[in-house]
Amino acid sequence: MLVEEFEEIAAFAEREIETVGLEFVEGRIGARKATNGNHGTVVAWPLREWMSVRPGLGLYPGAGLKVGPQRTGRVVPDGALAPIGHFSGQGDWAEPDGVLMTVEVTSHDSDTYHRDRVEKPLAYATANIPAYLLIDRVNTTVTLHSDPHPEIGYRTIRREPFGAKLSLPDPVGIELDTERLKQYVD
């Protein structure tokens, strides 16, 4: 399938069915599950953390990104950390240049393992996004992927249990206290 065909299908689905979100990674279409209250709360958590320390950055939920080799993939991370105003005027699918980090929160669906732990880290690394943070509600861990390489993915992966303090490297450059995440496991 051509990426242009996918974009037409995704635009149609978005117009017709609000709860359906589609992504295109490694040449296949995937559906994003509608989120629940805990999922949304977890996505909002790092936003509050960053706003107090780095007010010039925003965590944009639902910002579509062009990823992968030759930017032929289309993903919608739970959050994309970028300077305020970064996505203005970029349309449904933005170039990843300038995105400092993507954030994903696991869902309770059958495809989350492959999508969030295998496909997306490689897609984000090939797009040269400096960091990828996976908040894993199933395993109660946070995993930071950093030091992207366009052919092999992220070269540095650090996994910590909920409750740990996690230092995010530059260009993000803050420390997250993940203790609060323990209350949002479902």
PDB file of C-alpha atoms in Angstrom:
ATOM      1  CA  MET A   1       0.000   0.000   0.000  1.00  0.00           C
ATOM      2  CA  LEU A   2       1.227   3.462  -0.806  1.00  0.00           C
ATOM      3  CA  VAL A   3       1.486   5.990   2.012  1.00  0.00           C
ATOM      4  CA  GLU A   4      -0.872   8.316   0.112  1.00  0.00           C
ATOM      5  CA  GLU A   5      -3.521   5.564   0.072  1.00  0.00           C
ATOM      6  CA  PHE A   6      -3.085   5.054   3.803  1.00  0.00           C
ATOM      7  CA  GLU A   7      -3.489   8.779   4.455  1.00  0.00           C
ATOM      8  CA  GLU A   8      -6.806   8.772   2.576  1.00  0.00           C
ATOM      9  CA  ILE A   9      -8.071   5.787   4.567  1.00  0.00           C
ATOM     10  CA  ALA A  10      -6.927   7.321   7.874  1.00  0.00           C
ATOM     11  CA  ALA A  11      -8.584  10.656   7.072  1.00  0.00           C
ATOM     12  CA  PHE A  12     -11.843   8.891   6.198  1.00  0.00           C
ATOM     13  CA  ALA A  13     -11.757   6.820   9.404  1.00  0.00           C
ATOM     14  CA  GLU A  14     -11.085   9.912  11.515  1.00  0.00           C
ATOM     15  CA  ARG A  15     -14.025  11.761   9.967  1.00  0.00           C
ATOM     16  CA  GLU A  16     -16.468   8.868  10.275  1.00  0.00           C
ATOM     17  CA  ILE A  17     -15.519   7.149  13.553  1.00  0.00           C
ATOM     18  CA  GLU A  18     -14.032   9.310  16.319  1.00  0.00           C
ATOM     19  CA  THR A  19     -12.755   6.379  18.384  1.00  0.00           C
ATOM     20  CA  VAL A  20     -10.709   4.841  15.561  1.00  0.00           C
ATOM     21  CA  GLY A  21      -7.125   5.930  15.031  1.00  0.00           C
ATOM     22  CA  LEU A  22      -4.976   4.344  12.356  1.00  0.00           C
ATOM     23  CA  GLU A  23      -1.215   4.092  11.969  1.00  0.00           C
ATOM     24  CA  PHE A  24       1.003   2.816   9.152  1.00  0.00           C
ATOM     25  CA  VAL A  25       4.259   1.158  10.214  1.00  0.00           C
ATOM     26  CA  GLU A  26       6.430  -1.277   8.271  1.00  0.00           C
ATOM     27  CA  GLY A  27       3.944  -1.289   5.408  1.00  0.00           C
ATOM     28  CA  ARG A  28       0.925  -2.380   7.441  1.00  0.00           C
ATOM     29  CA  ILE A  29      -2.074  -0.618   8.933  1.00  0.00           C
ATOM     30  CA  GLY A  30      -2.636  -0.796  12.675  1.00  0.00           C
ATOM     31  CA  ALA A  31      -5.542   0.471  14.725  1.00  0.00           C
ATOM     32  CA  ARG A  32      -5.050   2.403  17.944  1.00  0.00           C
ATOM     33  CA  LYS A  33      -7.352   1.330  20.734  1.00  0.00           C
ATOM     34  CA  ALA A  34      -9.543   3.960  22.349  1.00  0.00           C
ATOM     35  CA  THR A  35      -8.020   4.940  25.675  1.00  0.00           C
ATOM     36  CA  ASN A  36      -9.481   4.769  29.160  1.00  0.00           C
ATOM     37  CA  GLY A  37      -9.224   7.261  32.021  1.00  0.00           C
ATOM     38  CA  ASN A  38      -6.031   5.799  33.493  1.00  0.00           C
ATOM     39  CA  HIS A  39      -4.325   5.832  30.092  1.00  0.00           C
ATOM     40  CA  GLY A  40      -5.209   9.499  29.584  1.00  0.00           C
ATOM     41  CA  THR A  41      -4.098  10.394  33.092  1.00  0.00           C
ATOM     42  CA  VAL A  42      -0.733   8.719  32.527  1.00  0.00           C
ATOM     43  CA  VAL A  43      -0.280  10.642  29.263  1.00  0.00           C
ATOM     44  CA  ALA A  44      -1.033  13.908  31.095  1.00  0.00           C
ATOM     45  CA  TRP A  45       1.409  13.093  33.932  1.00  0.00           C
ATOM     46  CA  PRO A  46       4.683  13.881  32.087  1.00  0.00           C
ATOM     47  CA  LEU A  47       3.092  17.020  30.642  1.00  0.00           C
ATOM     48  CA  ARG A  48       2.633  18.407  34.170  1.00  0.00           C
ATOM     49  CA  GLU A  49       6.180  17.372  35.080  1.00  0.00           C
ATOM     50  CA  TRP A  50       7.756  19.074  32.043  1.00  0.00           C
ATOM     51  CA  MET A  51       5.691  22.236  32.190  1.00  0.00           C
ATOM     52  CA  SER A  52       7.050  23.095  35.618  1.00  0.00           C
ATOM     53  CA  VAL A  53      10.691  22.524  34.646  1.00  0.00           C
ATOM     54  CA  ARG A  54      10.755  23.309  30.915  1.00  0.00           C
ATOM     55  CA  PRO A  55       7.849  25.701  30.187  1.00  0.00           C
ATOM     56  CA  GLY A  56       9.001  26.212  26.596  1.00  0.00           C
ATOM     57  CA  LEU A  57       8.150  22.596  25.760  1.00  0.00           C
ATOM     58  CA  GLY A  58       4.779  21.013  25.141  1.00  0.00           C
ATOM     59  CA  LEU A  59       3.699  17.388  25.136  1.00  0.00           C
ATOM     60  CA  TYR A  60       1.402  17.055  22.155  1.00  0.00           C
ATOM     61  CA  PRO A  61      -0.979  14.083  22.387  1.00  0.00           C
ATOM     62  CA  GLY A  62      -2.182  12.740  19.078  1.00  0.00           C
ATOM     63  CA  ALA A  63       0.279  14.593  16.831  1.00  0.00           C
ATOM     64  CA  GLY A  64       0.768  12.524  13.681  1.00  0.00           C
ATOM     65  CA  LEU A  65       4.407  11.962  12.709  1.00  0.00           C
ATOM     66  CA  LYS A  66       6.151  10.829   9.542  1.00  0.00           C
ATOM     67  CA  VAL A  67       8.622   8.113  10.556  1.00  0.00           C
ATOM     68  CA  GLY A  68      10.729   5.264   9.236  1.00  0.00           C
ATOM     69  CA  PRO A  69      12.945   5.040   6.199  1.00  0.00           C
ATOM     70  CA  GLN A  70      12.147   7.785   3.682  1.00  0.00           C
ATOM     71  CA  ARG A  71       9.410   8.923   6.132  1.00  0.00           C
ATOM     72  CA  THR A  72       6.927   6.405   4.706  1.00  0.00           C
ATOM     73  CA  GLY A  73       5.478   5.428   8.100  1.00  0.00           C
ATOM     74  CA  ARG A  74       2.713   7.297   9.885  1.00  0.00           C
ATOM     75  CA  VAL A  75       2.329   7.072  13.657  1.00  0.00           C
ATOM     76  CA  VAL A  76       0.383   8.882  16.337  1.00  0.00           C
ATOM     77  CA  PRO A  77       2.317   8.713  19.613  1.00  0.00           C
ATOM     78  CA  ASP A  78       0.491   9.232  22.878  1.00  0.00           C
ATOM     79  CA  GLY A  79       2.704  12.277  23.252  1.00  0.00           C
ATOM     80  CA  ALA A  80       5.342  14.116  21.243  1.00  0.00           C
ATOM     81  CA  LEU A  81       7.570  16.459  23.251  1.00  0.00           C
ATOM     82  CA  ALA A  82       8.530  19.516  21.216  1.00  0.00           C
ATOM     83  CA  PRO A  83       8.919  23.283  21.570  1.00  0.00           C
ATOM     84  CA  ILE A  84       5.651  25.169  22.025  1.00  0.00           C
ATOM     85  CA  GLY A  85       4.130  25.865  18.606  1.00  0.00           C
ATOM     86  CA  HIS A  86       6.232  23.233  16.853  1.00  0.00           C
ATOM     87  CA  PHE A  87       3.300  21.519  15.115  1.00  0.00           C
ATOM     88  CA  SER A  88       1.569  24.705  14.022  1.00  0.00           C
ATOM     89  CA  GLY A  89       0.814  24.603  10.302  1.00  0.00           C
ATOM     90  CA  GLN A  90       2.161  21.084   9.743  1.00  0.00           C
ATOM     91  CA  GLY A  91      -1.116  19.328   8.930  1.00  0.00           C
ATOM     92  CA  ASP A  92      -2.083  15.787   9.938  1.00  0.00           C
ATOM     93  CA  TRP A  93       1.390  14.257   9.500  1.00  0.00           C
ATOM     94  CA  ALA A  94       4.349  16.329  10.653  1.00  0.00           C
ATOM     95  CA  GLU A  95       8.036  15.885   9.980  1.00  0.00           C
ATOM     96  CA  PRO A  96       9.796  14.566  13.110  1.00  0.00           C
ATOM     97  CA  ASP A  97      12.616  17.130  12.977  1.00  0.00           C
ATOM     98  CA  GLY A  98      12.503  19.140  16.196  1.00  0.00           C
ATOM     99  CA  VAL A  99      10.620  16.496  18.210  1.00  0.00           C
ATOM    100  CA  LEU A 100      12.720  15.838  21.319  1.00  0.00           C
ATOM    101  CA  MET A 101      10.956  12.722  22.558  1.00  0.00           C
ATOM    102  CA  THR A 102       7.938  10.542  21.942  1.00  0.00           C
ATOM    103  CA  VAL A 103       5.903   8.969  24.718  1.00  0.00           C
ATOM    104  CA  GLU A 104       3.780   5.822  24.535  1.00  0.00           C
ATOM    105  CA  VAL A 105       1.595   4.339  27.264  1.00  0.00           C
ATOM    106  CA  THR A 106       0.753   0.667  26.892  1.00  0.00           C
ATOM    107  CA  SER A 107      -2.845  -0.361  26.376  1.00  0.00           C
ATOM    108  CA  HIS A 108      -4.498  -3.641  27.193  1.00  0.00           C
ATOM    109  CA  ASP A 109      -4.846  -4.960  23.664  1.00  0.00           C
ATOM    110  CA  SER A 110      -3.257  -7.873  21.841  1.00  0.00           C
ATOM    111  CA  ASP A 111      -1.056  -5.747  19.578  1.00  0.00           C
ATOM    112  CA  THR A 112       0.531  -3.494  22.228  1.00  0.00           C
ATOM    113  CA  TYR A 113       3.600  -5.699  22.742  1.00  0.00           C
ATOM    114  CA  HIS A 114       4.713  -5.616  19.123  1.00  0.00           C
ATOM    115  CA  ARG A 115       3.558  -2.074  18.382  1.00  0.00           C
ATOM    116  CA  ASP A 116       4.946  -0.252  21.447  1.00  0.00           C
ATOM    117  CA  ARG A 117       8.013  -2.391  22.179  1.00  0.00           C
ATOM    118  CA  VAL A 118       9.249  -3.363  18.700  1.00  0.00           C
ATOM    119  CA  GLU A 119       7.801  -1.333  15.818  1.00  0.00           C
ATOM    120  CA  LYS A 120       7.609   2.128  17.327  1.00  0.00           C
ATOM    121  CA  PRO A 121      11.081   2.259  18.902  1.00  0.00           C
ATOM    122  CA  LEU A 122      12.609   1.410  15.527  1.00  0.00           C
ATOM    123  CA  ALA A 123      10.341   3.858  13.689  1.00  0.00           C
ATOM    124  CA  TYR A 124      11.208   6.688  16.082  1.00  0.00           C
ATOM    125  CA  ALA A 125      14.932   5.909  15.958  1.00  0.00           C
ATOM    126  CA  THR A 126      14.984   5.864  12.146  1.00  0.00           C
ATOM    127  CA  ALA A 127      13.303   9.284  12.271  1.00  0.00           C
ATOM    128  CA  ASN A 128      16.195  10.417  14.525  1.00  0.00           C
ATOM    129  CA  ILE A 129      13.949  11.364  17.448  1.00  0.00           C
ATOM    130  CA  PRO A 130      16.421  11.697  20.357  1.00  0.00           C
ATOM    131  CA  ALA A 131      14.392   9.760  22.946  1.00  0.00           C
ATOM    132  CA  TYR A 132      11.411   7.443  23.301  1.00  0.00           C
ATOM    133  CA  LEU A 133       9.744   6.880  26.685  1.00  0.00           C
ATOM    134  CA  LEU A 134       7.557   3.799  27.095  1.00  0.00           C
ATOM    135  CA  ILE A 135       5.312   3.857  30.148  1.00  0.00           C
ATOM    136  CA  ASP A 136       4.365   0.212  30.545  1.00  0.00           C
ATOM    137  CA  ARG A 137       1.289  -0.226  32.714  1.00  0.00           C
ATOM    138  CA  VAL A 138       1.348  -4.003  32.212  1.00  0.00           C
ATOM    139  CA  ASN A 139       4.887  -4.521  33.530  1.00  0.00           C
ATOM    140  CA  THR A 140       4.811  -1.402  35.793  1.00  0.00           C
ATOM    141  CA  THR A 141       8.024  -0.082  34.267  1.00  0.00           C
ATOM    142  CA  VAL A 142       9.272   2.954  32.403  1.00  0.00           C
ATOM    143  CA  THR A 143      11.724   2.346  29.594  1.00  0.00           C
ATOM    144  CA  LEU A 144      13.827   5.126  28.143  1.00  0.00           C
ATOM    145  CA  HIS A 145      15.253   4.587  24.662  1.00  0.00           C
ATOM    146  CA  SER A 146      17.951   7.069  23.621  1.00  0.00           C
ATOM    147  CA  ASP A 147      20.912   7.504  21.265  1.00  0.00           C
ATOM    148  CA  PRO A 148      19.070   6.737  17.995  1.00  0.00           C
ATOM    149  CA  HIS A 149      20.740   5.027  15.042  1.00  0.00           C
ATOM    150  CA  PRO A 150      18.810   5.049  11.748  1.00  0.00           C
ATOM    151  CA  GLU A 151      19.568   1.410  10.903  1.00  0.00           C
ATOM    152  CA  ILE A 152      19.579  -0.435  14.227  1.00  0.00           C
ATOM    153  CA  GLY A 153      17.272   1.592  16.461  1.00  0.00           C
ATOM    154  CA  TYR A 154      18.046   3.065  19.851  1.00  0.00           C
ATOM    155  CA  ARG A 155      21.472   2.084  21.164  1.00  0.00           C
ATOM    156  CA  THR A 156      20.778   2.869  24.834  1.00  0.00           C
ATOM    157  CA  ILE A 157      17.797   1.379  26.658  1.00  0.00           C
ATOM    158  CA  ARG A 158      17.177   1.909  30.369  1.00  0.00           C
ATOM    159  CA  ARG A 159      14.279   0.215  32.151  1.00  0.00           C
ATOM    160  CA  GLU A 160      13.164   1.125  35.681  1.00  0.00           C
ATOM    161  CA  PRO A 161      10.237   0.068  37.888  1.00  0.00           C
ATOM    162  CA  PHE A 162       7.439   2.491  38.680  1.00  0.00           C
ATOM    163  CA  GLY A 163       8.622   4.487  41.675  1.00  0.00           C
ATOM    164  CA  ALA A 164      12.169   5.050  40.416  1.00  0.00           C
ATOM    165  CA  LYS A 165      13.654   8.377  39.453  1.00  0.00           C
ATOM    166  CA  LEU A 166      14.526   8.488  35.758  1.00  0.00           C
ATOM    167  CA  SER A 167      16.932  11.056  34.316  1.00  0.00           C
ATOM    168  CA  LEU A 168      16.093  12.003  30.763  1.00  0.00           C
ATOM    169  CA  PRO A 169      19.185  12.980  28.752  1.00  0.00           C
ATOM    170  CA  ASP A 170      19.604  16.169  26.754  1.00  0.00           C
ATOM    171  CA  PRO A 171      17.922  17.575  24.781  1.00  0.00           C
ATOM    172  CA  VAL A 172      15.097  16.803  27.257  1.00  0.00           C
ATOM    173  CA  GLY A 173      17.315  17.152  30.309  1.00  0.00           C
ATOM    174  CA  ILE A 174      15.019  16.600  33.290  1.00  0.00           C
ATOM    175  CA  GLU A 175      14.459  13.982  35.963  1.00  0.00           C
ATOM    176  CA  LEU A 176      11.114  12.225  36.336  1.00  0.00           C
ATOM    177  CA  ASP A 177       9.915  10.781  39.625  1.00  0.00           C
ATOM    178  CA  THR A 178       7.718   7.864  38.553  1.00  0.00           C
ATOM    179  CA  GLU A 179       6.223   7.136  42.001  1.00  0.00           C
ATOM    180  CA  ARG A 180       2.848   8.604  40.995  1.00  0.00           C
ATOM    181  CA  LEU A 181       2.473   6.093  38.132  1.00  0.00           C
ATOM    182  CA  LYS A 182       1.803   3.290  40.617  1.00  0.00           C
ATOM    183  CA  GLN A 183      -1.715   4.586  41.190  1.00  0.00           C
ATOM    184  CA  TYR A 184      -2.675   4.397  37.507  1.00  0.00           C
ATOM    185  CA  VAL A 185      -2.099   0.698  36.890  1.00  0.00           C
ATOM    186  CA  ASP A 186      -5.285  -1.080  35.842  1.00  0.00           C
TER     187      ASP A 186
END
